[in-house]
PDB file of C-alpha atoms in Angstrom:
ATOM      1  CA  MET A   1     130.459 112.686 120.095  1.00  0.00           C
ATOM      2  CA  PRO A   2     127.572 115.166 119.880  1.00  0.00           C
ATOM      3  CA  ARG A   3     125.509 115.225 116.716  1.00  0.00           C
ATOM      4  CA  PRO A   4     126.535 118.053 114.372  1.00  0.00           C
ATOM      5  CA  ALA A   5     124.209 121.038 114.554  1.00  0.00           C
ATOM      6  CA  THR A   6     124.287 121.543 110.802  1.00  0.00           C
ATOM      7  CA  THR A   7     121.260 121.976 108.623  1.00  0.00           C
ATOM      8  CA  SER A   8     122.723 121.386 105.184  1.00  0.00           C
ATOM      9  CA  MET A   9     124.974 118.785 103.618  1.00  0.00           C
ATOM     10  CA  ASP A  10     127.078 121.703 102.378  1.00  0.00           C
ATOM     11  CA  ASP A  11     127.875 122.422 106.032  1.00  0.00           C
ATOM     12  CA  TRP A  12     129.249 118.908 106.458  1.00  0.00           C
ATOM     13  CA  ILE A  13     132.080 119.329 103.942  1.00  0.00           C
ATOM     14  CA  ALA A  14     134.184 121.281 106.430  1.00  0.00           C
ATOM     15  CA  LEU A  15     133.655 118.803 109.274  1.00  0.00           C
ATOM     16  CA  PRO A  16     136.328 116.260 110.221  1.00  0.00           C
ATOM     17  CA  LEU A  17     135.886 112.913 108.442  1.00  0.00           C
ATOM     18  CA  ARG A  18     134.419 111.129 111.484  1.00  0.00           C
ATOM     19  CA  ALA A  19     131.856 113.884 111.951  1.00  0.00           C
ATOM     20  CA  GLN A  20     130.916 113.560 108.269  1.00  0.00           C
ATOM     21  CA  PHE A  21     130.384 109.819 108.697  1.00  0.00           C
ATOM     22  CA  ASP A  22     128.274 110.436 111.799  1.00  0.00           C
ATOM     23  CA  ALA A  23     126.228 113.142 110.077  1.00  0.00           C
ATOM     24  CA  PHE A  24     125.412 111.010 107.020  1.00  0.00           C
ATOM     25  CA  LEU A  25     124.593 107.987 109.177  1.00  0.00           C
ATOM     26  CA  ASP A  26     122.357 110.040 111.470  1.00  0.00           C
ATOM     27  CA  GLN A  27     120.586 111.626 108.504  1.00  0.00           C
ATOM     28  CA  HIS A  28     119.689 108.193 107.117  1.00  0.00           C
ATOM     29  CA  ARG A  29     118.687 106.908 110.549  1.00  0.00           C
ATOM     30  CA  ASP A  30     116.354 109.873 110.980  1.00  0.00           C
ATOM     31  CA  LEU A  31     114.919 109.557 107.459  1.00  0.00           C
ATOM     32  CA  LEU A  32     114.114 105.886 107.903  1.00  0.00           C
ATOM     33  CA  ASN A  33     112.576 106.405 111.336  1.00  0.00           C
ATOM     34  CA  ALA A  34     110.459 109.249 109.950  1.00  0.00           C
ATOM     35  CA  CYS A  35     108.953 107.054 107.222  1.00  0.00           C
ATOM     36  CA  LEU A  36     106.382 106.030 109.842  1.00  0.00           C
ATOM     37  CA  ASP A  37     105.362 109.579 110.744  1.00  0.00           C
ATOM     38  CA  ASP A  38     101.677 110.375 110.221  1.00  0.00           C
ATOM     39  CA  LEU A  39     100.748 106.799 109.255  1.00  0.00           C
ATOM     40  CA  THR A  40      98.043 104.723 110.861  1.00  0.00           C
ATOM     41  CA  GLU A  41      99.000 101.422 112.435  1.00  0.00           C
ATOM     42  CA  GLU A  42      97.306  99.647 109.531  1.00  0.00           C
ATOM     43  CA  GLN A  43      99.220 101.645 106.930  1.00  0.00           C
ATOM     44  CA  ALA A  44     102.537 101.009 108.675  1.00  0.00           C
ATOM     45  CA  ARG A  45     101.861  97.236 108.663  1.00  0.00           C
ATOM     46  CA  ARG A  46     100.339  97.022 105.194  1.00  0.00           C
ATOM     47  CA  SER A  47     102.089  94.599 102.886  1.00  0.00           C
ATOM     48  CA  LEU A  48     102.528  96.061  99.409  1.00  0.00           C
ATOM     49  CA  VAL A  49     105.191  93.711  98.030  1.00  0.00           C
ATOM     50  CA  ALA A  50     105.663  89.936  97.919  1.00  0.00           C
ATOM     51  CA  SER A  51     108.389  89.954 100.596  1.00  0.00           C
ATOM     52  CA  LYS A  52     107.962  90.608 104.335  1.00  0.00           C
ATOM     53  CA  THR A  53     108.837  94.259 103.732  1.00  0.00           C
ATOM     54  CA  THR A  54     106.461  96.762 105.315  1.00  0.00           C
ATOM     55  CA  LEU A  55     107.258 100.249 106.543  1.00  0.00           C
ATOM     56  CA  LEU A  56     106.996  99.127 110.163  1.00  0.00           C
ATOM     57  CA  GLY A  57     109.118  96.083 109.360  1.00  0.00           C
ATOM     58  CA  LEU A  58     111.792  98.238 107.706  1.00  0.00           C
ATOM     59  CA  VAL A  59     112.261 100.324 110.833  1.00  0.00           C
ATOM     60  CA  LYS A  60     112.219  97.216 113.013  1.00  0.00           C
ATOM     61  CA  HIS A  61     114.864  95.697 110.730  1.00  0.00           C
ATOM     62  CA  ALA A  62     116.943  98.897 111.000  1.00  0.00           C
ATOM     63  CA  THR A  63     116.920  98.408 114.779  1.00  0.00           C
ATOM     64  CA  PHE A  64     118.289  94.900 114.211  1.00  0.00           C
ATOM     65  CA  VAL A  65     120.989  96.348 111.929  1.00  0.00           C
ATOM     66  CA  GLU A  66     122.043  98.824 114.636  1.00  0.00           C
ATOM     67  CA  ARG A  67     122.281  96.023 117.201  1.00  0.00           C
ATOM     68  CA  VAL A  68     124.235  93.710 114.882  1.00  0.00           C
ATOM     69  CA  TRP A  69     126.802  96.263 113.782  1.00  0.00           C
ATOM     70  CA  PHE A  70     127.181  98.518 116.806  1.00  0.00           C
ATOM     71  CA  ASP A  71     126.574  95.998 119.585  1.00  0.00           C
ATOM     72  CA  GLU A  72     127.452  92.499 118.355  1.00  0.00           C
ATOM     73  CA  ALA A  73     130.373  93.639 116.152  1.00  0.00           C
ATOM     74  CA  VAL A  74     131.738  96.100 118.709  1.00  0.00           C
ATOM     75  CA  THR A  75     131.167  94.206 121.979  1.00  0.00           C
ATOM     76  CA  GLY A  76     131.280  90.615 120.754  1.00  0.00           C
ATOM     77  CA  ARG A  77     128.009  89.813 122.541  1.00  0.00           C
ATOM     78  CA  SER A  78     125.897  87.168 120.829  1.00  0.00           C
ATOM     79  CA  ARG A  79     122.582  87.947 119.188  1.00  0.00           C
ATOM     80  CA  ALA A  80     120.879  85.851 121.871  1.00  0.00           C
ATOM     81  CA  GLU A  81     122.511  87.988 124.578  1.00  0.00           C
ATOM     82  CA  ILE A  82     121.440  91.166 122.788  1.00  0.00           C
ATOM     83  CA  GLY A  83     117.897  89.839 122.331  1.00  0.00           C
ATOM     84  CA  ILE A  84     117.691  90.049 118.545  1.00  0.00           C
ATOM     85  CA  PRO A  85     116.803  87.424 115.927  1.00  0.00           C
ATOM     86  CA  ALA A  86     119.469  85.079 114.608  1.00  0.00           C
ATOM     87  CA  GLY A  87     119.087  86.341 111.051  1.00  0.00           C
ATOM     88  CA  PRO A  88     118.000  89.411 109.142  1.00  0.00           C
ATOM     89  CA  ASP A  89     114.895  87.817 107.596  1.00  0.00           C
ATOM     90  CA  GLU A  90     113.287  87.354 111.003  1.00  0.00           C
ATOM     91  CA  SER A  91     114.009  90.965 111.911  1.00  0.00           C
ATOM     92  CA  PHE A  92     111.163  92.058 109.601  1.00  0.00           C
ATOM     93  CA  ASP A  93     108.619  89.933 111.522  1.00  0.00           C
ATOM     94  CA  LEU A  94     106.030  91.986 113.375  1.00  0.00           C
ATOM     95  CA  ASP A  95     104.294  90.883 116.538  1.00  0.00           C
ATOM     96  CA  ASP A  96     101.095  92.169 118.107  1.00  0.00           C
ATOM     97  CA  GLY A  97     103.039  94.499 120.422  1.00  0.00           C
ATOM     98  CA  ASP A  98     104.800  96.291 117.596  1.00  0.00           C
ATOM     99  CA  THR A  99     103.282  99.735 117.067  1.00  0.00           C
ATOM    100  CA  VAL A 100     104.521 102.781 115.213  1.00  0.00           C
ATOM    101  CA  ALA A 101     105.444 104.398 118.527  1.00  0.00           C
ATOM    102  CA  SER A 102     107.153 101.338 120.013  1.00  0.00           C
ATOM    103  CA  VAL A 103     109.170 100.554 116.873  1.00  0.00           C
ATOM    104  CA  GLN A 104     110.240 104.179 116.404  1.00  0.00           C
ATOM    105  CA  ARG A 105     111.238 104.360 120.076  1.00  0.00           C
ATOM    106  CA  ALA A 106     113.220 101.090 119.904  1.00  0.00           C
ATOM    107  CA  HIS A 107     114.979 102.308 116.772  1.00  0.00           C
ATOM    108  CA  ALA A 108     115.853 105.685 118.311  1.00  0.00           C
ATOM    109  CA  GLU A 109     117.159 103.931 121.444  1.00  0.00           C
ATOM    110  CA  ALA A 110     119.252 101.526 119.341  1.00  0.00           C
ATOM    111  CA  CYS A 111     120.735 104.459 117.410  1.00  0.00           C
ATOM    112  CA  GLU A 112     121.635 106.262 120.612  1.00  0.00           C
ATOM    113  CA  SER A 113     123.191 103.073 121.997  1.00  0.00           C
ATOM    114  CA  SER A 114     125.176 102.736 118.765  1.00  0.00           C
ATOM    115  CA  ARG A 115     126.526 106.258 119.129  1.00  0.00           C
ATOM    116  CA  ARG A 116     127.639 105.531 122.694  1.00  0.00           C
ATOM    117  CA  ALA A 117     129.227 102.200 121.697  1.00  0.00           C
ATOM    118  CA  VAL A 118     131.569 103.814 119.168  1.00  0.00           C
ATOM    119  CA  ALA A 119     132.108 107.190 120.832  1.00  0.00           C
ATOM    120  CA  GLY A 120     135.612 106.270 121.972  1.00  0.00           C
ATOM    121  CA  LEU A 121     136.636 104.530 118.761  1.00  0.00           C
ATOM    122  CA  GLY A 122     138.348 105.874 115.681  1.00  0.00           C
ATOM    123  CA  LEU A 123     137.456 104.967 112.118  1.00  0.00           C
ATOM    124  CA  ASP A 124     140.585 102.826 111.808  1.00  0.00           C
ATOM    125  CA  ASP A 125     139.988 100.963 115.084  1.00  0.00           C
ATOM    126  CA  LEU A 126     139.136  97.307 114.646  1.00  0.00           C
ATOM    127  CA  VAL A 127     135.951  95.736 115.979  1.00  0.00           C
ATOM    128  CA  HIS A 128     136.154  92.007 116.656  1.00  0.00           C
ATOM    129  CA  GLY A 129     132.598  90.725 117.069  1.00  0.00           C
ATOM    130  CA  ASN A 130     131.662  90.106 113.432  1.00  0.00           C
ATOM    131  CA  ARG A 131     131.663  86.660 111.852  1.00  0.00           C
ATOM    132  CA  ARG A 132     133.979  87.971 109.111  1.00  0.00           C
ATOM    133  CA  GLY A 133     136.664  88.634 111.695  1.00  0.00           C
ATOM    134  CA  PRO A 134     138.176  91.963 112.703  1.00  0.00           C
ATOM    135  CA  LEU A 135     136.841  94.924 110.716  1.00  0.00           C
ATOM    136  CA  PRO A 136     137.749  98.599 110.849  1.00  0.00           C
ATOM    137  CA  LEU A 137     134.985 100.795 112.217  1.00  0.00           C
ATOM    138  CA  ARG A 138     135.108 102.658 108.893  1.00  0.00           C
ATOM    139  CA  TRP A 139     133.857  99.480 107.133  1.00  0.00           C
ATOM    140  CA  VAL A 140     131.030  99.129 109.653  1.00  0.00           C
ATOM    141  CA  TYR A 141     129.947 102.725 109.058  1.00  0.00           C
ATOM    142  CA  LEU A 142     129.996 102.281 105.285  1.00  0.00           C
ATOM    143  CA  HIS A 143     128.098  98.999 105.447  1.00  0.00           C
ATOM    144  CA  VAL A 144     125.374 100.400 107.712  1.00  0.00           C
ATOM    145  CA  LEU A 145     125.120 103.577 105.641  1.00  0.00           C
ATOM    146  CA  ARG A 146     124.709 101.505 102.457  1.00  0.00           C
ATOM    147  CA  GLU A 147     122.011  99.386 104.062  1.00  0.00           C
ATOM    148  CA  LEU A 148     120.130 102.371 105.471  1.00  0.00           C
ATOM    149  CA  ALA A 149     120.296 104.172 102.128  1.00  0.00           C
ATOM    150  CA  GLN A 150     118.758 101.143 100.396  1.00  0.00           C
ATOM    151  CA  HIS A 151     116.010 100.908 102.986  1.00  0.00           C
ATOM    152  CA  CYS A 152     115.283 104.649 102.798  1.00  0.00           C
ATOM    153  CA  GLY A 153     114.669 104.118  99.073  1.00  0.00           C
ATOM    154  CA  HIS A 154     112.401 101.180  99.815  1.00  0.00           C
ATOM    155  CA  ALA A 155     110.524 103.285 102.363  1.00  0.00           C
ATOM    156  CA  ASP A 156     110.062 106.149  99.874  1.00  0.00           C
ATOM    157  CA  ILE A 157     108.465 103.794  97.363  1.00  0.00           C
ATOM    158  CA  LEU A 158     106.228 102.092  99.942  1.00  0.00           C
ATOM    159  CA  ARG A 159     105.048 105.454 101.349  1.00  0.00           C
ATOM    160  CA  GLU A 160     104.286 106.663  97.842  1.00  0.00           C
ATOM    161  CA  GLN A 161     102.229 103.535  97.189  1.00  0.00           C
ATOM    162  CA  LEU A 162     100.373 103.930 100.495  1.00  0.00           C
ATOM    163  CA  LEU A 163      99.626 107.597 100.194  1.00  0.00           C
ATOM    164  CA  ARG A 164      98.592 107.508  96.539  1.00  0.00           C
ATOM    165  CA  GLY A 165      96.647 104.264  96.826  1.00  0.00           C
TER     166      GLY A 165
END
C-alpha cells in the first residue's frame, strides 16, 4: 500500500482505517529516524541517562522492533535467522560500525520491509510468529505505534538535553 500523500493529521480522518494506521505508524517511524538529523556522531552516541539509551541506540532499537513485529511475528522466522539480538536490551548496543547514516539507513530499510511484509494482510488477519501465539495485525500495529510513540518522547528529551547542553 502506498504511503498517504497527506500533509496534516486532519487529512487522515477521511482515510480508511488501515490507511490511518499506516499513516500514524509512518509518522512515528519518520520522527524517530529524524531525531538523528544534524547531530554529530559523538552527539548521537552520547549517554545522557543511566540506561543504555542514546539517540543512536533508540533508532537502532526501533530497527529491532520493526524486525521483531513485522518479520518474526509475520513470517515466523527466528531472531537468529533474521540477524537480530535475542532480546530488546541488546538492541540498544552500539558497535564501532554504527554511524548516524548506517543506523538511519538500516531503520528506513526495515520500515520498508515491514510495509511489504504486511501489504497483503488486513488488520484482522492473524500473524503466528509471536511467542504469545496468534495475534491480529491490528494488535501488532497498536503495539509498535505505542512503542514508537514512547521512544519519540525519549528522543525529544535527549535531543533537548544535547542541544541545550
